[in-house]
JSON list of C-alpha atoms in Angstrom, two decimals:
[
{"chain": "A", "resi": 1, "resn": "GLY", "atom": "CA", "xyz": [-0.13, 0.09, -0.08]},
{"chain": "A", "resi": 2, "resn": "ALA", "atom": "CA", "xyz": [0.89, 3.67, -0.52]},
{"chain": "A", "resi": 3, "resn": "VAL", "atom": "CA", "xyz": [3.50, 4.78, 2.38]},
{"chain": "A", "resi": 4, "resn": "VAL", "atom": "CA", "xyz": [3.48, 8.16, 4.49]},
{"chain": "A", "resi": 5, "resn": "SER", "atom": "CA", "xyz": [6.85, 8.96, 6.01]},
{"chain": "A", "resi": 6, "resn": "GLN", "atom": "CA", "xyz": [6.60, 11.47, 9.04]},
{"chain": "A", "resi": 7, "resn": "HIS", "atom": "CA", "xyz": [9.80, 13.20, 10.57]},
{"chain": "A", "resi": 8, "resn": "PRO", "atom": "CA", "xyz": [11.19, 13.20, 13.28]},
{"chain": "A", "resi": 9, "resn": "SER", "atom": "CA", "xyz": [9.66, 10.64, 14.75]},
{"chain": "A", "resi": 10, "resn": "ARG", "atom": "CA", "xyz": [10.49, 12.36, 18.37]},
{"chain": "A", "resi": 11, "resn": "VAL", "atom": "CA", "xyz": [11.67, 16.12, 19.16]},
{"chain": "A", "resi": 12, "resn": "ILE", "atom": "CA", "xyz": [12.30, 17.53, 22.29]},
{"chain": "A", "resi": 13, "resn": "CYS", "atom": "CA", "xyz": [12.65, 21.59, 22.39]},
{"chain": "A", "resi": 14, "resn": "LYS", "atom": "CA", "xyz": [12.79, 24.43, 24.11]},
{"chain": "A", "resi": 15, "resn": "SER", "atom": "CA", "xyz": [9.99, 26.62, 24.99]},
{"chain": "A", "resi": 16, "resn": "GLY", "atom": "CA", "xyz": [9.80, 29.66, 22.60]},
{"chain": "A", "resi": 17, "resn": "THR", "atom": "CA", "xyz": [11.63, 27.84, 19.59]},
{"chain": "A", "resi": 18, "resn": "SER", "atom": "CA", "xyz": [10.27, 26.61, 16.57]},
{"chain": "A", "resi": 19, "resn": "VAL", "atom": "CA", "xyz": [9.76, 22.73, 15.54]},
{"chain": "A", "resi": 20, "resn": "LYS", "atom": "CA", "xyz": [9.23, 21.91, 12.05]},
{"chain": "A", "resi": 21, "resn": "ILE", "atom": "CA", "xyz": [7.41, 18.31, 11.28]},
{"chain": "A", "resi": 22, "resn": "GLU", "atom": "CA", "xyz": [7.53, 16.60, 7.79]},
{"chain": "A", "resi": 23, "resn": "CYS", "atom": "CA", "xyz": [5.25, 14.49, 6.16]},
{"chain": "A", "resi": 24, "resn": "ARG", "atom": "CA", "xyz": [6.55, 13.14, 2.69]},
{"chain": "A", "resi": 25, "resn": "SER", "atom": "CA", "xyz": [4.08, 10.72, 0.58]},
{"chain": "A", "resi": 26, "resn": "LEU", "atom": "CA", "xyz": [6.70, 8.04, -0.74]},
{"chain": "A", "resi": 27, "resn": "ASP", "atom": "CA", "xyz": [4.89, 6.18, -3.92]},
{"chain": "A", "resi": 28, "resn": "PHE", "atom": "CA", "xyz": [1.84, 8.82, -4.59]},
{"chain": "A", "resi": 29, "resn": "GLN", "atom": "CA", "xyz": [0.68, 12.02, -5.31]},
{"chain": "A", "resi": 30, "resn": "ALA", "atom": "CA", "xyz": [-0.85, 13.58, -2.18]},
{"chain": "A", "resi": 31, "resn": "THR", "atom": "CA", "xyz": [-3.40, 15.91, -3.34]},
{"chain": "A", "resi": 32, "resn": "THR", "atom": "CA", "xyz": [-4.93, 16.45, 0.18]},
{"chain": "A", "resi": 33, "resn": "MET", "atom": "CA", "xyz": [-2.65, 16.03, 3.36]},
{"chain": "A", "resi": 34, "resn": "PHE", "atom": "CA", "xyz": [-4.43, 16.46, 6.76]},
{"chain": "A", "resi": 35, "resn": "TRP", "atom": "CA", "xyz": [-2.55, 17.15, 9.91]},
{"chain": "A", "resi": 36, "resn": "TYR", "atom": "CA", "xyz": [-4.06, 15.82, 13.45]},
{"chain": "A", "resi": 37, "resn": "ARG", "atom": "CA", "xyz": [-3.00, 16.31, 16.83]},
{"chain": "A", "resi": 38, "resn": "GLN", "atom": "CA", "xyz": [-3.64, 13.59, 19.63]},
{"chain": "A", "resi": 39, "resn": "PHE", "atom": "CA", "xyz": [-3.98, 14.13, 23.31]},
{"chain": "A", "resi": 40, "resn": "PRO", "atom": "CA", "xyz": [-3.94, 11.03, 25.80]},
{"chain": "A", "resi": 41, "resn": "LYS", "atom": "CA", "xyz": [-6.38, 9.44, 25.89]},
{"chain": "A", "resi": 42, "resn": "GLN", "atom": "CA", "xyz": [-8.55, 11.27, 23.23]},
{"chain": "A", "resi": 43, "resn": "SER", "atom": "CA", "xyz": [-9.51, 10.68, 19.75]},
{"chain": "A", "resi": 44, "resn": "LEU", "atom": "CA", "xyz": [-7.25, 12.31, 16.90]},
{"chain": "A", "resi": 45, "resn": "MET", "atom": "CA", "xyz": [-8.24, 15.86, 16.29]},
{"chain": "A", "resi": 46, "resn": "LEU", "atom": "CA", "xyz": [-8.27, 17.21, 12.87]},
{"chain": "A", "resi": 47, "resn": "MET", "atom": "CA", "xyz": [-6.01, 20.46, 12.90]},
{"chain": "A", "resi": 48, "resn": "ALA", "atom": "CA", "xyz": [-5.88, 21.42, 9.33]},
{"chain": "A", "resi": 49, "resn": "THR", "atom": "CA", "xyz": [-6.34, 20.42, 5.73]},
{"chain": "A", "resi": 50, "resn": "SER", "atom": "CA", "xyz": [-4.32, 21.36, 2.80]},
{"chain": "A", "resi": 51, "resn": "ASN", "atom": "CA", "xyz": [-4.02, 20.88, -0.56]},
{"chain": "A", "resi": 52, "resn": "GLU", "atom": "CA", "xyz": [-1.33, 21.11, -2.99]},
{"chain": "A", "resi": 53, "resn": "GLY", "atom": "CA", "xyz": [-0.55, 24.69, -3.81]},
{"chain": "A", "resi": 54, "resn": "SER", "atom": "CA", "xyz": [-3.00, 26.56, -1.82]},
{"chain": "A", "resi": 55, "resn": "LYS", "atom": "CA", "xyz": [-3.12, 27.75, 1.81]},
{"chain": "A", "resi": 56, "resn": "ALA", "atom": "CA", "xyz": [-4.37, 25.15, 4.74]},
{"chain": "A", "resi": 57, "resn": "THR", "atom": "CA", "xyz": [-7.87, 25.13, 5.98]},
{"chain": "A", "resi": 58, "resn": "TYR", "atom": "CA", "xyz": [-7.59, 25.35, 9.88]},
{"chain": "A", "resi": 59, "resn": "GLU", "atom": "CA", "xyz": [-10.50, 23.98, 12.25]},
{"chain": "A", "resi": 60, "resn": "GLN", "atom": "CA", "xyz": [-12.01, 26.14, 14.36]},
{"chain": "A", "resi": 61, "resn": "GLY", "atom": "CA", "xyz": [-9.80, 26.94, 17.39]},
{"chain": "A", "resi": 62, "resn": "VAL", "atom": "CA", "xyz": [-6.56, 25.93, 15.60]},
{"chain": "A", "resi": 63, "resn": "GLU", "atom": "CA", "xyz": [-4.11, 29.14, 15.35]},
{"chain": "A", "resi": 64, "resn": "LYS", "atom": "CA", "xyz": [-2.78, 29.46, 12.05]},
{"chain": "A", "resi": 65, "resn": "ASP", "atom": "CA", "xyz": [-0.31, 31.73, 13.19]},
{"chain": "A", "resi": 66, "resn": "LYS", "atom": "CA", "xyz": [1.39, 29.13, 15.50]},
{"chain": "A", "resi": 67, "resn": "PHE", "atom": "CA", "xyz": [0.86, 25.96, 13.68]},
{"chain": "A", "resi": 68, "resn": "LEU", "atom": "CA", "xyz": [2.33, 26.86, 10.25]},
{"chain": "A", "resi": 69, "resn": "ILE", "atom": "CA", "xyz": [1.33, 24.49, 7.42]},
{"chain": "A", "resi": 70, "resn": "ASN", "atom": "CA", "xyz": [3.24, 24.74, 3.98]},
{"chain": "A", "resi": 71, "resn": "HIS", "atom": "CA", "xyz": [1.98, 21.90, 1.28]},
{"chain": "A", "resi": 72, "resn": "ALA", "atom": "CA", "xyz": [4.41, 23.11, -1.71]},
{"chain": "A", "resi": 73, "resn": "SER", "atom": "CA", "xyz": [4.47, 19.92, -3.57]},
{"chain": "A", "resi": 74, "resn": "LEU", "atom": "CA", "xyz": [2.55, 16.87, -3.97]},
{"chain": "A", "resi": 75, "resn": "THR", "atom": "CA", "xyz": [4.76, 14.83, -2.08]},
{"chain": "A", "resi": 76, "resn": "LEU", "atom": "CA", "xyz": [5.57, 17.06, 0.96]},
{"chain": "A", "resi": 77, "resn": "SER", "atom": "CA", "xyz": [3.49, 19.10, 3.64]},
{"chain": "A", "resi": 78, "resn": "THR", "atom": "CA", "xyz": [5.12, 20.43, 6.81]},
{"chain": "A", "resi": 79, "resn": "LEU", "atom": "CA", "xyz": [4.05, 21.75, 9.93]},
{"chain": "A", "resi": 80, "resn": "THR", "atom": "CA", "xyz": [5.91, 24.11, 11.77]},
{"chain": "A", "resi": 81, "resn": "VAL", "atom": "CA", "xyz": [5.18, 24.74, 15.36]},
{"chain": "A", "resi": 82, "resn": "THR", "atom": "CA", "xyz": [6.18, 28.52, 16.20]},
{"chain": "A", "resi": 83, "resn": "SER", "atom": "CA", "xyz": [6.93, 29.72, 19.41]},
{"chain": "A", "resi": 84, "resn": "ALA", "atom": "CA", "xyz": [6.49, 26.21, 21.23]},
{"chain": "A", "resi": 85, "resn": "HIS", "atom": "CA", "xyz": [5.24, 26.29, 24.62]},
{"chain": "A", "resi": 86, "resn": "PRO", "atom": "CA", "xyz": [4.90, 23.05, 27.11]},
{"chain": "A", "resi": 87, "resn": "GLU", "atom": "CA", "xyz": [1.09, 22.96, 26.05]},
{"chain": "A", "resi": 88, "resn": "ASP", "atom": "CA", "xyz": [1.86, 22.47, 22.35]},
{"chain": "A", "resi": 89, "resn": "SER", "atom": "CA", "xyz": [3.34, 18.97, 23.82]},
{"chain": "A", "resi": 90, "resn": "SER", "atom": "CA", "xyz": [1.77, 16.30, 21.98]},
{"chain": "A", "resi": 91, "resn": "PHE", "atom": "CA", "xyz": [1.50, 13.73, 19.67]},
{"chain": "A", "resi": 92, "resn": "TYR", "atom": "CA", "xyz": [1.17, 14.85, 15.84]},
{"chain": "A", "resi": 93, "resn": "ILE", "atom": "CA", "xyz": [-0.16, 12.82, 13.12]},
{"chain": "A", "resi": 94, "resn": "CYS", "atom": "CA", "xyz": [-0.17, 13.59, 9.38]},
{"chain": "A", "resi": 95, "resn": "SER", "atom": "CA", "xyz": [-2.27, 11.63, 6.47]},
{"chain": "A", "resi": 96, "resn": "ALA", "atom": "CA", "xyz": [-2.55, 11.88, 3.03]},
{"chain": "A", "resi": 97, "resn": "ARG", "atom": "CA", "xyz": [-5.00, 10.71, 0.27]},
{"chain": "A", "resi": 98, "resn": "ASP", "atom": "CA", "xyz": [-4.09, 11.32, -3.58]},
{"chain": "A", "resi": 99, "resn": "GLY", "atom": "CA", "xyz": [-6.89, 12.10, -5.93]},
{"chain": "A", "resi": 100, "resn": "ALA", "atom": "CA", "xyz": [-8.50, 9.15, -6.86]},
{"chain": "A", "resi": 101, "resn": "SER", "atom": "CA", "xyz": [-8.74, 6.80, -3.61]},
{"chain": "A", "resi": 102, "resn": "LEU", "atom": "CA", "xyz": [-10.87, 7.06, -0.79]},
{"chain": "A", "resi": 103, "resn": "GLY", "atom": "CA", "xyz": [-9.74, 7.13, 2.87]},
{"chain": "A", "resi": 104, "resn": "ALA", "atom": "CA", "xyz": [-5.97, 8.20, 3.81]},
{"chain": "A", "resi": 105, "resn": "PHE", "atom": "CA", "xyz": [-2.72, 6.96, 4.26]},
{"chain": "A", "resi": 106, "resn": "PHE", "atom": "CA", "xyz": [-1.12, 8.01, 7.77]},
{"chain": "A", "resi": 107, "resn": "GLY", "atom": "CA", "xyz": [2.53, 8.68, 8.95]},
{"chain": "A", "resi": 108, "resn": "GLN", "atom": "CA", "xyz": [3.92, 7.13, 12.01]},
{"chain": "A", "resi": 109, "resn": "GLY", "atom": "CA", "xyz": [3.61, 10.14, 14.10]},
{"chain": "A", "resi": 110, "resn": "THR", "atom": "CA", "xyz": [5.66, 12.77, 16.06]},
{"chain": "A", "resi": 111, "resn": "ARG", "atom": "CA", "xyz": [6.08, 13.21, 19.51]},
{"chain": "A", "resi": 112, "resn": "LEU", "atom": "CA", "xyz": [6.61, 16.64, 20.39]},
{"chain": "A", "resi": 113, "resn": "THR", "atom": "CA", "xyz": [7.86, 17.60, 23.78]},
{"chain": "A", "resi": 114, "resn": "VAL", "atom": "CA", "xyz": [8.10, 21.16, 24.90]},
{"chain": "A", "resi": 115, "resn": "VAL", "atom": "CA", "xyz": [10.53, 21.75, 27.78]},
{"chain": "B", "resi": 1, "resn": "ALA", "atom": "CA", "xyz": [-21.65, 20.12, 12.71]},
{"chain": "B", "resi": 2, "resn": "GLN", "atom": "CA", "xyz": [-20.15, 16.50, 12.15]},
{"chain": "B", "resi": 3, "resn": "ARG", "atom": "CA", "xyz": [-19.56, 14.30, 14.79]},
{"chain": "B", "resi": 4, "resn": "VAL", "atom": "CA", "xyz": [-18.22, 10.64, 15.01]},
{"chain": "B", "resi": 5, "resn": "THR", "atom": "CA", "xyz": [-19.33, 8.79, 18.33]},
{"chain": "B", "resi": 6, "resn": "GLN", "atom": "CA", "xyz": [-17.72, 5.66, 19.45]},
{"chain": "B", "resi": 7, "resn": "PRO", "atom": "CA", "xyz": [-19.46, 4.76, 22.40]},
{"chain": "B", "resi": 8, "resn": "GLU", "atom": "CA", "xyz": [-17.28, 1.91, 23.87]},
{"chain": "B", "resi": 9, "resn": "LYS", "atom": "CA", "xyz": [-13.60, 3.11, 24.67]},
{"chain": "B", "resi": 10, "resn": "LEU", "atom": "CA", "xyz": [-12.69, -0.51, 25.70]},
{"chain": "B", "resi": 11, "resn": "LEU", "atom": "CA", "xyz": [-14.07, -4.18, 24.79]},
{"chain": "B", "resi": 12, "resn": "SER", "atom": "CA", "xyz": [-13.07, -7.55, 25.42]},
{"chain": "B", "resi": 13, "resn": "VAL", "atom": "CA", "xyz": [-14.29, -10.44, 23.80]},
{"chain": "B", "resi": 14, "resn": "PHE", "atom": "CA", "xyz": [-13.50, -14.11, 23.77]},
{"chain": "B", "resi": 15, "resn": "LYS", "atom": "CA", "xyz": [-11.36, -15.59, 20.66]},
{"chain": "B", "resi": 16, "resn": "GLY", "atom": "CA", "xyz": [-14.23, -17.17, 18.57]},
{"chain": "B", "resi": 17, "resn": "ALA", "atom": "CA", "xyz": [-16.74, -14.81, 20.07]},
{"chain": "B", "resi": 18, "resn": "PRO", "atom": "CA", "xyz": [-18.70, -12.45, 17.53]},
{"chain": "B", "resi": 19, "resn": "VAL", "atom": "CA", "xyz": [-17.39, -8.62, 18.14]},
{"chain": "B", "resi": 20, "resn": "GLU", "atom": "CA", "xyz": [-19.34, -5.42, 17.10]},
{"chain": "B", "resi": 21, "resn": "LEU", "atom": "CA", "xyz": [-17.88, -2.32, 17.33]},
{"chain": "B", "resi": 22, "resn": "LYS", "atom": "CA", "xyz": [-20.12, 0.66, 17.37]},
{"chain": "B", "resi": 23, "resn": "CYS", "atom": "CA", "xyz": [-19.94, 3.63, 15.46]},
{"chain": "B", "resi": 24, "resn": "ASN", "atom": "CA", "xyz": [-22.73, 6.42, 14.88]},
{"chain": "B", "resi": 25, "resn": "TYR", "atom": "CA", "xyz": [-22.46, 9.70, 13.16]},
{"chain": "B", "resi": 26, "resn": "SER", "atom": "CA", "xyz": [-23.68, 13.03, 12.78]},
{"chain": "B", "resi": 27, "resn": "TYR", "atom": "CA", "xyz": [-23.58, 14.81, 9.66]},
{"chain": "B", "resi": 28, "resn": "SER", "atom": "CA", "xyz": [-26.01, 16.73, 7.50]},
{"chain": "B", "resi": 29, "resn": "GLY", "atom": "CA", "xyz": [-24.52, 15.75, 4.23]},
{"chain": "B", "resi": 30, "resn": "SER", "atom": "CA", "xyz": [-23.89, 12.55, 2.42]},
{"chain": "B", "resi": 31, "resn": "PRO", "atom": "CA", "xyz": [-21.21, 10.49, 4.18]},
{"chain": "B", "resi": 32, "resn": "GLU", "atom": "CA", "xyz": [-18.39, 8.43, 3.67]},
{"chain": "B", "resi": 33, "resn": "LEU", "atom": "CA", "xyz": [-17.35, 6.57, 6.09]},
{"chain": "B", "resi": 34, "resn": "PHE", "atom": "CA", "xyz": [-14.55, 4.46, 7.01]},
{"chain": "B", "resi": 35, "resn": "TRP", "atom": "CA", "xyz": [-12.72, 2.20, 9.77]},
{"chain": "B", "resi": 36, "resn": "TYR", "atom": "CA", "xyz": [-9.13, 2.72, 10.58]},
{"chain": "B", "resi": 37, "resn": "VAL", "atom": "CA", "xyz": [-7.34, 0.09, 12.94]},
{"chain": "B", "resi": 38, "resn": "GLN", "atom": "CA", "xyz": [-4.05, 0.23, 14.77]},
{"chain": "B", "resi": 39, "resn": "TYR", "atom": "CA", "xyz": [-2.19, -2.24, 15.73]},
{"chain": "B", "resi": 40, "resn": "SER", "atom": "CA", "xyz": [0.63, -2.14, 18.92]},
{"chain": "B", "resi": 41, "resn": "ARG", "atom": "CA", "xyz": [3.23, -0.13, 17.76]},
{"chain": "B", "resi": 42, "resn": "GLN", "atom": "CA", "xyz": [2.15, 0.61, 14.19]},
{"chain": "B", "resi": 43, "resn": "ARG", "atom": "CA", "xyz": [0.80, 3.18, 12.64]},
{"chain": "B", "resi": 44, "resn": "LEU", "atom": "CA", "xyz": [-2.82, 3.65, 11.80]},
{"chain": "B", "resi": 45, "resn": "GLN", "atom": "CA", "xyz": [-4.16, 2.29, 8.71]},
{"chain": "B", "resi": 46, "resn": "LEU", "atom": "CA", "xyz": [-7.38, 2.05, 6.64]},
{"chain": "B", "resi": 47, "resn": "LEU", "atom": "CA", "xyz": [-9.42, -1.05, 7.62]},
{"chain": "B", "resi": 48, "resn": "LEU", "atom": "CA", "xyz": [-12.32, -0.59, 5.08]},
{"chain": "B", "resi": 49, "resn": "ARG", "atom": "CA", "xyz": [-14.68, 1.89, 3.83]},
{"chain": "B", "resi": 50, "resn": "HIS", "atom": "CA", "xyz": [-18.69, 1.59, 3.27]},
{"chain": "B", "resi": 51, "resn": "ILE", "atom": "CA", "xyz": [-18.43, 2.50, 0.18]},
{"chain": "B", "resi": 52, "resn": "SER", "atom": "CA", "xyz": [-16.64, -0.33, -1.29]},
{"chain": "B", "resi": 53, "resn": "ARG", "atom": "CA", "xyz": [-18.74, -2.85, 0.58]},
{"chain": "B", "resi": 54, "resn": "GLU", "atom": "CA", "xyz": [-15.59, -5.09, 1.14]},
{"chain": "B", "resi": 55, "resn": "SER", "atom": "CA", "xyz": [-14.49, -7.29, 3.77]},
{"chain": "B", "resi": 56, "resn": "ILE", "atom": "CA", "xyz": [-11.16, -6.76, 5.17]},
{"chain": "B", "resi": 57, "resn": "LYS", "atom": "CA", "xyz": [-9.97, -9.75, 7.70]},
{"chain": "B", "resi": 58, "resn": "GLY", "atom": "CA", "xyz": [-13.40, -11.14, 8.40]},
{"chain": "B", "resi": 59, "resn": "PHE", "atom": "CA", "xyz": [-14.83, -7.65, 9.25]},
{"chain": "B", "resi": 60, "resn": "THR", "atom": "CA", "xyz": [-17.80, -5.97, 7.49]},
{"chain": "B", "resi": 61, "resn": "ALA", "atom": "CA", "xyz": [-19.64, -2.59, 8.34]},
{"chain": "B", "resi": 62, "resn": "ASP", "atom": "CA", "xyz": [-22.88, -1.61, 6.86]},
{"chain": "B", "resi": 63, "resn": "LEU", "atom": "CA", "xyz": [-23.64, 1.80, 6.84]},
{"chain": "B", "resi": 64, "resn": "ASN", "atom": "CA", "xyz": [-27.16, 2.35, 8.02]},
{"chain": "B", "resi": 65, "resn": "LYS", "atom": "CA", "xyz": [-28.52, 5.69, 7.25]},
{"chain": "B", "resi": 66, "resn": "GLY", "atom": "CA", "xyz": [-31.65, 5.71, 9.30]},
{"chain": "B", "resi": 67, "resn": "GLU", "atom": "CA", "xyz": [-29.65, 4.61, 12.67]},
{"chain": "B", "resi": 68, "resn": "THR", "atom": "CA", "xyz": [-26.65, 7.05, 11.51]},
{"chain": "B", "resi": 69, "resn": "SER", "atom": "CA", "xyz": [-24.64, 4.12, 12.34]},
{"chain": "B", "resi": 70, "resn": "PHE", "atom": "CA", "xyz": [-21.51, 2.44, 10.71]},
{"chain": "B", "resi": 71, "resn": "HIS", "atom": "CA", "xyz": [-20.86, -0.35, 13.15]},
{"chain": "B", "resi": 72, "resn": "LEU", "atom": "CA", "xyz": [-17.84, -3.25, 12.66]},
{"chain": "B", "resi": 73, "resn": "LYS", "atom": "CA", "xyz": [-18.65, -6.65, 13.01]},
{"chain": "B", "resi": 74, "resn": "LYS", "atom": "CA", "xyz": [-16.73, -9.79, 12.83]},
{"chain": "B", "resi": 75, "resn": "PRO", "atom": "CA", "xyz": [-18.67, -13.04, 13.68]},
{"chain": "B", "resi": 76, "resn": "PHE", "atom": "CA", "xyz": [-15.31, -14.98, 15.46]},
{"chain": "B", "resi": 77, "resn": "ALA", "atom": "CA", "xyz": [-12.84, -12.65, 16.77]},
{"chain": "B", "resi": 78, "resn": "GLN", "atom": "CA", "xyz": [-9.03, -13.70, 16.72]},
{"chain": "B", "resi": 79, "resn": "GLU", "atom": "CA", "xyz": [-6.41, -12.71, 19.08]},
{"chain": "B", "resi": 80, "resn": "GLU", "atom": "CA", "xyz": [-4.64, -11.11, 16.22]},
{"chain": "B", "resi": 81, "resn": "ASP", "atom": "CA", "xyz": [-7.85, -8.65, 15.95]},
{"chain": "B", "resi": 82, "resn": "SER", "atom": "CA", "xyz": [-6.76, -6.83, 19.32]},
{"chain": "B", "resi": 83, "resn": "ALA", "atom": "CA", "xyz": [-6.04, -3.25, 18.72]},
{"chain": "B", "resi": 84, "resn": "MET", "atom": "CA", "xyz": [-7.20, -0.04, 18.42]},
{"chain": "B", "resi": 85, "resn": "TYR", "atom": "CA", "xyz": [-10.11, 0.95, 15.78]},
{"chain": "B", "resi": 86, "resn": "TYR", "atom": "CA", "xyz": [-10.99, 4.37, 14.92]},
{"chain": "B", "resi": 87, "resn": "CYS", "atom": "CA", "xyz": [-14.41, 4.99, 13.16]},
{"chain": "B", "resi": 88, "resn": "ALA", "atom": "CA", "xyz": [-13.74, 8.21, 10.97]},
{"chain": "B", "resi": 89, "resn": "LEU", "atom": "CA", "xyz": [-16.41, 10.10, 8.53]},
{"chain": "B", "resi": 90, "resn": "GLN", "atom": "CA", "xyz": [-15.09, 12.32, 5.72]},
{"chain": "B", "resi": 91, "resn": "THR", "atom": "CA", "xyz": [-16.97, 15.19, 4.60]},
{"chain": "B", "resi": 92, "resn": "GLY", "atom": "CA", "xyz": [-17.98, 16.84, 1.38]},
{"chain": "B", "resi": 93, "resn": "ALA", "atom": "CA", "xyz": [-15.42, 19.56, 2.20]},
{"chain": "B", "resi": 94, "resn": "ASN", "atom": "CA", "xyz": [-12.67, 16.47, 2.12]},
{"chain": "B", "resi": 95, "resn": "ASN", "atom": "CA", "xyz": [-12.12, 16.78, 5.92]},
{"chain": "B", "resi": 96, "resn": "LEU", "atom": "CA", "xyz": [-11.47, 13.94, 7.80]},
{"chain": "B", "resi": 97, "resn": "PHE", "atom": "CA", "xyz": [-13.03, 13.54, 11.35]},
{"chain": "B", "resi": 98, "resn": "PHE", "atom": "CA", "xyz": [-12.41, 10.65, 13.57]},
{"chain": "B", "resi": 99, "resn": "GLY", "atom": "CA", "xyz": [-14.41, 8.90, 16.92]},
{"chain": "B", "resi": 100, "resn": "THR", "atom": "CA", "xyz": [-12.16, 8.50, 20.48]},
{"chain": "B", "resi": 101, "resn": "GLY", "atom": "CA", "xyz": [-11.24, 4.73, 19.53]},
{"chain": "B", "resi": 102, "resn": "THR", "atom": "CA", "xyz": [-12.14, 1.51, 20.70]},
{"chain": "B", "resi": 103, "resn": "ARG", "atom": "CA", "xyz": [-9.77, -0.75, 22.09]},
{"chain": "B", "resi": 104, "resn": "LEU", "atom": "CA", "xyz": [-10.42, -4.03, 21.36]},
{"chain": "B", "resi": 105, "resn": "THR", "atom": "CA", "xyz": [-8.97, -6.89, 23.38]},
{"chain": "B", "resi": 106, "resn": "VAL", "atom": "CA", "xyz": [-9.60, -10.79, 22.29]},
{"chain": "B", "resi": 107, "resn": "ILE", "atom": "CA", "xyz": [-8.84, -12.97, 25.31]},
{"chain": "B", "resi": 108, "resn": "PRO", "atom": "CA", "xyz": [-7.66, -16.36, 24.36]}
]
């Protein structure tokens, strides 16, 4: 099946710094990518949806200036957590789908810890 | 607003017993529904989708628009079915929303 690679899998950063998470579709062109955040024992919360070449659509309550999403190519989307704070510590997961198939393929997730 | 509800956080069944994981949705448009599964230490992966009406690993799910449900069923549970299961709704705006998940444990 299609593969989505997410990097890094774990990152620890200092409060106030920015962290970039990459999501790549390895063997298909991802026309749409999703970014999720998962708190302990809670569901995957959709943060934003991005289509290649256009601005991301953010869900209500998600700060677009804090969580910068770039989907510049059909195989790469990035999520940058700017000026990170300890409350941003979470598990972030990306997923991608091509234009033809239903459903989405998921990255392995990134555990972000802000100290 | 769209919503996906999985009422059971934990579900345990004995091997060979039938299993049903419940999923209800709320959406004003025409829904596209999926089940995703996450085995221990693996990434989330698609199990099945309602539109293809397929059976994967013995699992089936029927969309019931009247009851707004998409329950996942398997007649005989296997140990390897133990995993976290998520029901998901895709809206017309191309967004994918998840339920809170159900952890299925199949007891040998």
